[in-house]
mmCIF file of C-alpha atoms in Angstrom:
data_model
loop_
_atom_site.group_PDB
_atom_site.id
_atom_site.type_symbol
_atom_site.label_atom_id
_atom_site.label_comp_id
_atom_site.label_asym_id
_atom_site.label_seq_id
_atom_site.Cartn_x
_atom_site.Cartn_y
_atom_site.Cartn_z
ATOM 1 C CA UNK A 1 152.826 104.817 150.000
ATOM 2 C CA UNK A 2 151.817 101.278 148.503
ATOM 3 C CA UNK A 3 150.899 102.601 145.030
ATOM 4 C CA UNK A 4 154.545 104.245 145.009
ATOM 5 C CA UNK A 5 156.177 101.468 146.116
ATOM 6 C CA UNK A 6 154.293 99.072 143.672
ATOM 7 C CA UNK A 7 155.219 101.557 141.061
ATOM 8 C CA UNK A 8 159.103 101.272 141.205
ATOM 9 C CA UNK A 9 158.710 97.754 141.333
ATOM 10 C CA UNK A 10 157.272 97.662 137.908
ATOM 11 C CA UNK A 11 153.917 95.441 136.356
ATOM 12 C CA UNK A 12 150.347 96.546 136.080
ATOM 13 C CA UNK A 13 148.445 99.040 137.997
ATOM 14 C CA UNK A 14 145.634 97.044 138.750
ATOM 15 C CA UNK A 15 147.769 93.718 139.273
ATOM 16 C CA UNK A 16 149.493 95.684 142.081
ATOM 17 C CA UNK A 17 146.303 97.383 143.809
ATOM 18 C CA UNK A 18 144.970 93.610 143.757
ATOM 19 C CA UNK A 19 147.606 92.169 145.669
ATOM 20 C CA UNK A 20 147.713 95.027 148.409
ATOM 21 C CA UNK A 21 143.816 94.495 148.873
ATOM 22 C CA UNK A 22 144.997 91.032 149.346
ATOM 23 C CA UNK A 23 147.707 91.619 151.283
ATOM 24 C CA UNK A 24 145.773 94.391 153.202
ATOM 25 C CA UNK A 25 142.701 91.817 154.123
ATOM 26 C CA UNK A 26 140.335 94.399 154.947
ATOM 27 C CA UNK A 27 137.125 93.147 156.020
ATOM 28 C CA UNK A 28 134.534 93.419 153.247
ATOM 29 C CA UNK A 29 132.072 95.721 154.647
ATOM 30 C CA UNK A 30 134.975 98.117 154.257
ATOM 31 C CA UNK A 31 136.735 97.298 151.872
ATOM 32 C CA UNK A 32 133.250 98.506 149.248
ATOM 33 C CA UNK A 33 132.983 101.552 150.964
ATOM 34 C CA UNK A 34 136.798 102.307 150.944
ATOM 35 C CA UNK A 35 137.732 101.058 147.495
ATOM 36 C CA UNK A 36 137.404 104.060 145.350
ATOM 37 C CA UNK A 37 138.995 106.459 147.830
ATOM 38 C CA UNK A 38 141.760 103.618 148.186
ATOM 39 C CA UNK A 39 142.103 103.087 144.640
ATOM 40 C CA UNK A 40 142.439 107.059 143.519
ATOM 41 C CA UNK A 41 145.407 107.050 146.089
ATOM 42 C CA UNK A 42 147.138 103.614 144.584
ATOM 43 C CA UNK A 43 146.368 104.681 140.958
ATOM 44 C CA UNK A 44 148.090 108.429 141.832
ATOM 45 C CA UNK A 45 151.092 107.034 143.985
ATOM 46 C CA UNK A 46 151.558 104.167 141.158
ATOM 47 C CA UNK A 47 151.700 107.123 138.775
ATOM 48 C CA UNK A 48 153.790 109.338 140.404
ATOM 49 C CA UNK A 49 156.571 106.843 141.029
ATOM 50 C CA UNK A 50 156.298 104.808 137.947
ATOM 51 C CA UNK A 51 156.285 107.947 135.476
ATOM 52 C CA UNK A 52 153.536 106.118 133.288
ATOM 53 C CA UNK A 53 149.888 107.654 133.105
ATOM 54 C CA UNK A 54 147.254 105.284 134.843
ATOM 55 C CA UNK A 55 143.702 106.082 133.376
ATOM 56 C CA UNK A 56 140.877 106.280 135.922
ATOM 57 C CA UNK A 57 139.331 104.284 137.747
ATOM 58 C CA UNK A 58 142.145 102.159 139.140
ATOM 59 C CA UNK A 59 140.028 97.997 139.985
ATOM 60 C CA UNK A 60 141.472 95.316 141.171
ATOM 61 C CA UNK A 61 141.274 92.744 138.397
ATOM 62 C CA UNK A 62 137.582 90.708 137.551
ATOM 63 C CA UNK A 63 137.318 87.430 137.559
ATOM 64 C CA UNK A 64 134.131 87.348 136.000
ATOM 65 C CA UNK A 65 132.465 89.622 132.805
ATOM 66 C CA UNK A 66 130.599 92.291 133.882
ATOM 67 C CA UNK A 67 127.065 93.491 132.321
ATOM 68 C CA UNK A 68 125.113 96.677 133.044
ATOM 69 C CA UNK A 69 121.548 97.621 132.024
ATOM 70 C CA UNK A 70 120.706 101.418 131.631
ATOM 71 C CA UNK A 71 116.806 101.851 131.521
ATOM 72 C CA UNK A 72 115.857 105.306 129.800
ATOM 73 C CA UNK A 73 113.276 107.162 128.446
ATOM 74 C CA UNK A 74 113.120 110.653 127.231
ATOM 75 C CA UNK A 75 116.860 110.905 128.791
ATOM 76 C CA UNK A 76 118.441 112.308 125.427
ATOM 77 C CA UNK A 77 120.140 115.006 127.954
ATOM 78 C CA UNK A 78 121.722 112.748 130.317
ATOM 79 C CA UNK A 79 122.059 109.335 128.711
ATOM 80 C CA UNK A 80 125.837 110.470 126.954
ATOM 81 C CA UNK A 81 127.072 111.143 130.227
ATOM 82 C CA UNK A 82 125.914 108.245 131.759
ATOM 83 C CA UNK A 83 127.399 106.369 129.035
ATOM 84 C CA UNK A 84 130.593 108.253 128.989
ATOM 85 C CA UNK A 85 130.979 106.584 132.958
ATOM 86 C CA UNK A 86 130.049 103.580 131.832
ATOM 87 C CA UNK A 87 132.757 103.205 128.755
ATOM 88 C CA UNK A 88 135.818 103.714 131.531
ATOM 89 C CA UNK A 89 134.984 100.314 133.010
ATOM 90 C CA UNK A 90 135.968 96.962 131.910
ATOM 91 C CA UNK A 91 132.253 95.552 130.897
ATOM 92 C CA UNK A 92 131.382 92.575 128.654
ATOM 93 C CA UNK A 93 128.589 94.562 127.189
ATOM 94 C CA UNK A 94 126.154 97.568 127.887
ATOM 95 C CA UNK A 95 122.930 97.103 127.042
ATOM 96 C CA UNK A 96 120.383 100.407 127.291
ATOM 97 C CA UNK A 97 116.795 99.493 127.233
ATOM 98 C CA UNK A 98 115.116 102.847 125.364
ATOM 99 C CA UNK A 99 111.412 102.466 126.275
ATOM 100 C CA UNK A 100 108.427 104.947 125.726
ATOM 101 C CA UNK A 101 110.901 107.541 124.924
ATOM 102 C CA UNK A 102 109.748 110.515 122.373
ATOM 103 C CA UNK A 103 113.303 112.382 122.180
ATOM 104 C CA UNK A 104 116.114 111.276 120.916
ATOM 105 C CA UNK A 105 117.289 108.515 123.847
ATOM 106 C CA UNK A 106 117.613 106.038 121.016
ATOM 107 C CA UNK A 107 120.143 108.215 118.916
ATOM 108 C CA UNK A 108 122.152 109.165 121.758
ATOM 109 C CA UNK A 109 122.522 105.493 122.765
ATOM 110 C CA UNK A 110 123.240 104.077 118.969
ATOM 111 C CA UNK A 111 125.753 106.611 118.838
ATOM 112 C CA UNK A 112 128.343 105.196 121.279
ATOM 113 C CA UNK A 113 130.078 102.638 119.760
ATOM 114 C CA UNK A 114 129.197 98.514 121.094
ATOM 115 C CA UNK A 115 126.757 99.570 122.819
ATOM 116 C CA UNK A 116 123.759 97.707 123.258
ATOM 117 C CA UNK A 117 120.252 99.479 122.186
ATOM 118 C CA UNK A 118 116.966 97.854 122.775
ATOM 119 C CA UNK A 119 114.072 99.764 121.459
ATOM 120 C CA UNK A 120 110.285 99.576 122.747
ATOM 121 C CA UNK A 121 107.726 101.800 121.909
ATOM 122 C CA UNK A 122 106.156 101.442 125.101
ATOM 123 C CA UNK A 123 106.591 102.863 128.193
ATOM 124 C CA UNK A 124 107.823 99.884 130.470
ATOM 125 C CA UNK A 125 109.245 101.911 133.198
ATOM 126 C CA UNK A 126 112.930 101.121 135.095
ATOM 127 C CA UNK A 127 111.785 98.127 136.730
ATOM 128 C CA UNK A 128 110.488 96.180 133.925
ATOM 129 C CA UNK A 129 113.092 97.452 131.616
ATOM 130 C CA UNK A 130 115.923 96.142 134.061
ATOM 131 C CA UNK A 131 114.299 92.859 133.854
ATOM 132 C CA UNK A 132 114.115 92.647 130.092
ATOM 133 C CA UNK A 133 118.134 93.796 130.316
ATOM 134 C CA UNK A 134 119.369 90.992 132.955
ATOM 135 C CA UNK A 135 117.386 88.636 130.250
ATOM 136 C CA UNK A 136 119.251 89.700 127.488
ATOM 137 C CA UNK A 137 122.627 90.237 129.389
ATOM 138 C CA UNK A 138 125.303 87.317 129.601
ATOM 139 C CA UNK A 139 127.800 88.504 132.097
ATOM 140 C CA UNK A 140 127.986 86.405 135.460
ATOM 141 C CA UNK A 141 126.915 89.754 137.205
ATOM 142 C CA UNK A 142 125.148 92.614 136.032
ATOM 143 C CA UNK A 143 125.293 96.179 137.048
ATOM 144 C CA UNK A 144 121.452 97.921 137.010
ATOM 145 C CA UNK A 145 121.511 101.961 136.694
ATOM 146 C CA UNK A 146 119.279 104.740 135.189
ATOM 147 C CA UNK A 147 119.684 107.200 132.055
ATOM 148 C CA UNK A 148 119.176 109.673 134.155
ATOM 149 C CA UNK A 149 121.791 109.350 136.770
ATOM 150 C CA UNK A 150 125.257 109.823 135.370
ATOM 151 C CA UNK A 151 127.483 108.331 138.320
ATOM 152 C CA UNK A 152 130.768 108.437 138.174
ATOM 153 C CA UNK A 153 132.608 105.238 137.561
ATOM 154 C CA UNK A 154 134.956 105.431 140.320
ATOM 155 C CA UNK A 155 131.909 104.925 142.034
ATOM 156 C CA UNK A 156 130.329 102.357 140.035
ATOM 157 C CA UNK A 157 133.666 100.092 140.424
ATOM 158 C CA UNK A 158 132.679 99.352 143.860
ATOM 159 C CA UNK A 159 129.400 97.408 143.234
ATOM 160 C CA UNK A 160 131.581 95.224 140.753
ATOM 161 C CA UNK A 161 134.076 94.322 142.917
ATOM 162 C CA UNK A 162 131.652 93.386 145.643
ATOM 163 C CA UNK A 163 129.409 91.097 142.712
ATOM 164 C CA UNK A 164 132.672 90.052 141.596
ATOM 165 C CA UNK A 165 133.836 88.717 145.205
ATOM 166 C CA UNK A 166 130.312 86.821 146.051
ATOM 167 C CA UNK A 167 128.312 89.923 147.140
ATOM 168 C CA UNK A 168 124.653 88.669 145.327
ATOM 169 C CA UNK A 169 123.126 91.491 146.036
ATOM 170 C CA UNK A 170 125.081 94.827 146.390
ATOM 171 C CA UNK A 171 123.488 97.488 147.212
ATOM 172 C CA UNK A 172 123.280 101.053 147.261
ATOM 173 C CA UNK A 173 123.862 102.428 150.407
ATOM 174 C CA UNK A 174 121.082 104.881 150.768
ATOM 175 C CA UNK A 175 120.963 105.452 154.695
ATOM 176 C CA UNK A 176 123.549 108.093 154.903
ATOM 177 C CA UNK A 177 121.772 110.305 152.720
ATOM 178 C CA UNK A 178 118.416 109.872 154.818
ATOM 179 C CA UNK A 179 117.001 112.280 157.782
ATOM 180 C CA UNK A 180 115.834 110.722 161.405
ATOM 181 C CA UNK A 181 113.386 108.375 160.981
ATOM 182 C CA UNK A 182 110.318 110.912 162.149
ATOM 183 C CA UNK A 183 111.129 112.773 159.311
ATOM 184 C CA UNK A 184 111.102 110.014 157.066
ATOM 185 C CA UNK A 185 108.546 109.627 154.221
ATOM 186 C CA UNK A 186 106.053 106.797 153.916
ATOM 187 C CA UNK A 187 108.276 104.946 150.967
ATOM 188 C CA UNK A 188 111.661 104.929 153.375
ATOM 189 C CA UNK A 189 109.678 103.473 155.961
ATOM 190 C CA UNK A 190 108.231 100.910 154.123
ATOM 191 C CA UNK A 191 111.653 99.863 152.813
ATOM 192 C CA UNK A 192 112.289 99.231 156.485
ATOM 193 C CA UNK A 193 109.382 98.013 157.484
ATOM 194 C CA UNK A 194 109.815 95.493 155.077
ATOM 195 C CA UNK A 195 113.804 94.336 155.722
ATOM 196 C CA UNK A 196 113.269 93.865 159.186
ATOM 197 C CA UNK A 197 109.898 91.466 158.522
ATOM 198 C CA UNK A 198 112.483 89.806 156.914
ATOM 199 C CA UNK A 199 114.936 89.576 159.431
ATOM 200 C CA UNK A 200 117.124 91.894 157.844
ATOM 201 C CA UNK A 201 117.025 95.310 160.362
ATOM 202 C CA UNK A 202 121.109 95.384 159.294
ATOM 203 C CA UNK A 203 119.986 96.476 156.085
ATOM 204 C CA UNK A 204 117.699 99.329 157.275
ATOM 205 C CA UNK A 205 116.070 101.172 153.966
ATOM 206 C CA UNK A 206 118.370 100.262 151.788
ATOM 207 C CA UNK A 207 116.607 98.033 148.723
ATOM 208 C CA UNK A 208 116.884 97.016 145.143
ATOM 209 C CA UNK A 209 114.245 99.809 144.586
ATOM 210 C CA UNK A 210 117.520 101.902 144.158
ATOM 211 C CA UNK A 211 119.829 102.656 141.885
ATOM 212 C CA UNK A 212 123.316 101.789 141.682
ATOM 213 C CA UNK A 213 122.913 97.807 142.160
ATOM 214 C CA UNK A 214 124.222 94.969 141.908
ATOM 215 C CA UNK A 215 123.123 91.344 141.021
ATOM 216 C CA UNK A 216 125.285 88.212 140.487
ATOM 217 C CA UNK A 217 123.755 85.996 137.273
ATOM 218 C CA UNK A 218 123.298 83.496 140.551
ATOM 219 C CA UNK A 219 120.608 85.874 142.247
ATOM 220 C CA UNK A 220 119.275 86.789 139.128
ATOM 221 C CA UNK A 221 118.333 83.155 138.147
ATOM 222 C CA UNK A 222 117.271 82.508 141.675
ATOM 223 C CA UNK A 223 114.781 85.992 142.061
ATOM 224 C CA UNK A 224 113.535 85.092 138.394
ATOM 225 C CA UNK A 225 113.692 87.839 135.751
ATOM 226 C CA UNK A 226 110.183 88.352 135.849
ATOM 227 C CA UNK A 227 110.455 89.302 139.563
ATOM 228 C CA UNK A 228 112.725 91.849 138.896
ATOM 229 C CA UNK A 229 110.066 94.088 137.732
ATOM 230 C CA UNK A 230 108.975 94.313 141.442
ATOM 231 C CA UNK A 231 111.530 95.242 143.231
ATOM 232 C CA UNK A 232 110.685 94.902 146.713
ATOM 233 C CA UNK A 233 109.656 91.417 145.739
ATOM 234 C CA UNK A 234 112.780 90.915 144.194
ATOM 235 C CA UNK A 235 114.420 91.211 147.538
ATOM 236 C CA UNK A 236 112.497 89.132 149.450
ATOM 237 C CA UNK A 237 113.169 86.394 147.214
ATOM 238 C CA UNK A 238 116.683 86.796 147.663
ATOM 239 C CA UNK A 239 116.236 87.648 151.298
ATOM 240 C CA UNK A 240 114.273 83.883 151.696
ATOM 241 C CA UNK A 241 116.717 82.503 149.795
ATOM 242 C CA UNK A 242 119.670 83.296 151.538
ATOM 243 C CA UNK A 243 121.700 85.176 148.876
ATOM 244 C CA UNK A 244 124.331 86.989 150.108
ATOM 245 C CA UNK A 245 123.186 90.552 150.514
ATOM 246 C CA UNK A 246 125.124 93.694 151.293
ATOM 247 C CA UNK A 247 124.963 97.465 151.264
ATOM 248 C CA UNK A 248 128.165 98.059 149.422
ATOM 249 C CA UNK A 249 128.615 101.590 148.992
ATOM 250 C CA UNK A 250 127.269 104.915 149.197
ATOM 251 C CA UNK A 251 126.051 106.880 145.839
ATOM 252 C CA UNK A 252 124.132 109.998 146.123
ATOM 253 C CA UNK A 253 121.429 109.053 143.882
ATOM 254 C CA UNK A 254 118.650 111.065 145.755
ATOM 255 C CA UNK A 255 119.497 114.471 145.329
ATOM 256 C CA UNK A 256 120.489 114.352 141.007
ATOM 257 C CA UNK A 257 117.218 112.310 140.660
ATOM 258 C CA UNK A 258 115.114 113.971 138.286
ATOM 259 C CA UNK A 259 111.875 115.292 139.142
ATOM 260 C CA UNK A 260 108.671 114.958 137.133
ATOM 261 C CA UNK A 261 105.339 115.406 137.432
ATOM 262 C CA UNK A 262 104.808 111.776 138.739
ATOM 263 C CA UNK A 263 107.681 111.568 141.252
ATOM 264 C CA UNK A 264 106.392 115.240 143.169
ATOM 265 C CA UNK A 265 104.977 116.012 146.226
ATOM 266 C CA UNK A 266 103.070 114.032 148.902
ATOM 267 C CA UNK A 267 101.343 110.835 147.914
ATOM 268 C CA UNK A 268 102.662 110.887 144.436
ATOM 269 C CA UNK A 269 102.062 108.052 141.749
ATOM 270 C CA UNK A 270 105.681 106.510 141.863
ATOM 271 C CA UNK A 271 105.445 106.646 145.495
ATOM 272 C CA UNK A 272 101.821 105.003 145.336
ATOM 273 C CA UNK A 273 103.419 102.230 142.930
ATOM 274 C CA UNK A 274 106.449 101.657 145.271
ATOM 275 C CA UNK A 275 103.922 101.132 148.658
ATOM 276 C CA UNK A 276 102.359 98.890 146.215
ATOM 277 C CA UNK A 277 104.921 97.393 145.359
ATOM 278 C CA UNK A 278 105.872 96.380 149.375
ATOM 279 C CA UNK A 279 102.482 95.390 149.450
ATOM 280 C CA UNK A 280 102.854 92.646 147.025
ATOM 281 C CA UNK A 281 106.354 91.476 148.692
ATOM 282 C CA UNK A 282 104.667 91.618 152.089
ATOM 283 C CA UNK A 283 102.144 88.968 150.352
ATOM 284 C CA UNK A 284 104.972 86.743 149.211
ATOM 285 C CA UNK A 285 107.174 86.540 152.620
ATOM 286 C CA UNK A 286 104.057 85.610 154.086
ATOM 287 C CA UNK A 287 103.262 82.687 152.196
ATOM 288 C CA UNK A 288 106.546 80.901 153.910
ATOM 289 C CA UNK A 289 106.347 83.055 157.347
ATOM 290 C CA UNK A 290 102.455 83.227 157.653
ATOM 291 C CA UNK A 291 100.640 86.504 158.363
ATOM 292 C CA UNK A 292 102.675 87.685 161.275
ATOM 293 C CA UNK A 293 106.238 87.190 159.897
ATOM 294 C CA UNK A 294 108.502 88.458 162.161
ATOM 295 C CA UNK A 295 106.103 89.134 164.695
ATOM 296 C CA UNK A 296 105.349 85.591 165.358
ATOM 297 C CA UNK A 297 102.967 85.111 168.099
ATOM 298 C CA UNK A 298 103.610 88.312 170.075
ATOM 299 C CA UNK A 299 100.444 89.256 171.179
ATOM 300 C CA UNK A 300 99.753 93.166 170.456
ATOM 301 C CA UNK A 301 100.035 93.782 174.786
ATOM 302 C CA UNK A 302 103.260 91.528 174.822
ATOM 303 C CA UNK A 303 104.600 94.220 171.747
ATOM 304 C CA UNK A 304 103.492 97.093 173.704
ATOM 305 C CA UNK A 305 104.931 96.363 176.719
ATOM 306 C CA UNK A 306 107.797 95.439 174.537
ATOM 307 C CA UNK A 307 107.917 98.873 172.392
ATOM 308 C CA UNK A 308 107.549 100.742 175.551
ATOM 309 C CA UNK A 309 110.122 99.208 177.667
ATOM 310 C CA UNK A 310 108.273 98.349 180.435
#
């Protein structure tokens, strides 16, 4: 009904779905989740009643340039797609950082037109090739996301309207797509393990260890870019530093992420890096929390009785 309505009266798509989200005031830990389904409905009602064709996605209108980084290697076969998504949003630049790749990621990237295309002959991995990406970027927020992922940019608009709006941190929403938390794997619980050292149980698993997300140049300038290549550390940082950190939006990255030899089965190197990883950020939240963080000085029969309810 609004995107009709807006329609007859004339004016811009996204000028129009701007004002109803401000007219609408919906609070903003649904208004991520909600804006692409709210959008597609706007964007077809504005169409409908207005006669004009309104490309997809429909976005309220940035007030600040958007970046992204794409890591890749050997992602020849997905990387155009993921590009493809990319080129239907409004960003100030797309940079790809090709690293250890021995197909033809570099081609595929240097063939769509202003795109970035950083080449390194080494493999870096995701992690430190998002940090050499924010370095290079110059938007005031930056979008981080695989070559191996192609998400779909009506998905992708909500983590840049929350970094737009003062979301530091947005996240992707990961614990929808989880099982119970006894059937959780050793990674998953470490992500949680980790948030709620921090004081963070609201955000559960989720963690800049996954992709879609989020940072505003703010954050990244606070975390450091050299941080970035830890992840887990990453967050703490921003955690201890009070950034404002949300879980914006679900994107079902878990069951389209490739498998390889080093992401399979049960104690697997990536997962081995990632525990690692937690490791190191446990090391660095205690340095301002001391050893027992969260814990404080609960002694372990105070915890028990605690855990058990007695």
């Amino acid at each position: 009904m609004a995107g009709r309505l807006a329609g007859r009266r004339g004016g811009t798509a996204a000028t129009a779905f701007g004002q109803w989200l401000a007219s609408a005031a919906l609070p903003a830990g649904q208004l991520f989740r909600l804006l692409p389904g709210l959008a597609e409905s706007f964007r077809g009602g504005f169409a409908r009643s207005s006669g004009r064709q309104i490309p997809a996605p429909l976005m309220p209108p940035l007030t600040g340039r958007p970046s992204v980084v794409v890591s890749a290697c050997n992602e020849a076969g997905s990387l155009p797609a993921v590009l493809r998504e990319l080129k239907q949003l409004p960003f100030h630049e797309i940079i790809v950082v090709v690293n250890g790749s021995q197909d033809g990621s570099f081609a595929a990237a240097r063939s769509f037109d202003g795109v970035i295309v950083v080449h390194i002959a080494e493999r870096l991995g995701h992690d430190v090739a998002r940090g050499i990406g924010a370095k290079m970027s110059t938007g005031d927020f930056v979008l981080f996301i695989d070559g191996d992922m192609p998400v779909s940019a009506h998905l992708l608009s909500a983590f840049l309207v929350a970094a737009d709006r003062g979301v530091d941190v947005a996240l992707n929403d990961i614990m929808p797509l989880l099982p119970a938390f006894d059937r959780q794997d050793e990674v998953t619980r470490c992500k949680t393990f980790l948030n709620r050292m921090l004081g963070r149980d609201d955000l559960e698993a989720n963690s800049m260890t996954a992709v879609p997300h989020a940072l505003t140049r703010r954050a990244i300038e606070i975390i450091g870019y050299d941080n970035l290549a830890v992840p887990p550390k990453a967050q703490t940082l921003a955690i201890r530093a009070g950034l404002r950190i949300q879980a914006v939006h679900t994107v079902d990255v878990l069951s389209v992420n490739r498998r390889r030899t080093m992401n399979r089965g049960k104690d697997n190197p990536v997962a081995r890096m990632i525990i690692g990883d937690h490791i190191e950020a446990l090391v660095e939240a205690m340095k301002n929390a001391g050893t027992r963080l969260q814990w404080g000085q609960v002694s372990r029969d105070e915890f028990a009785i605690r855990r058990n309810g007695i």
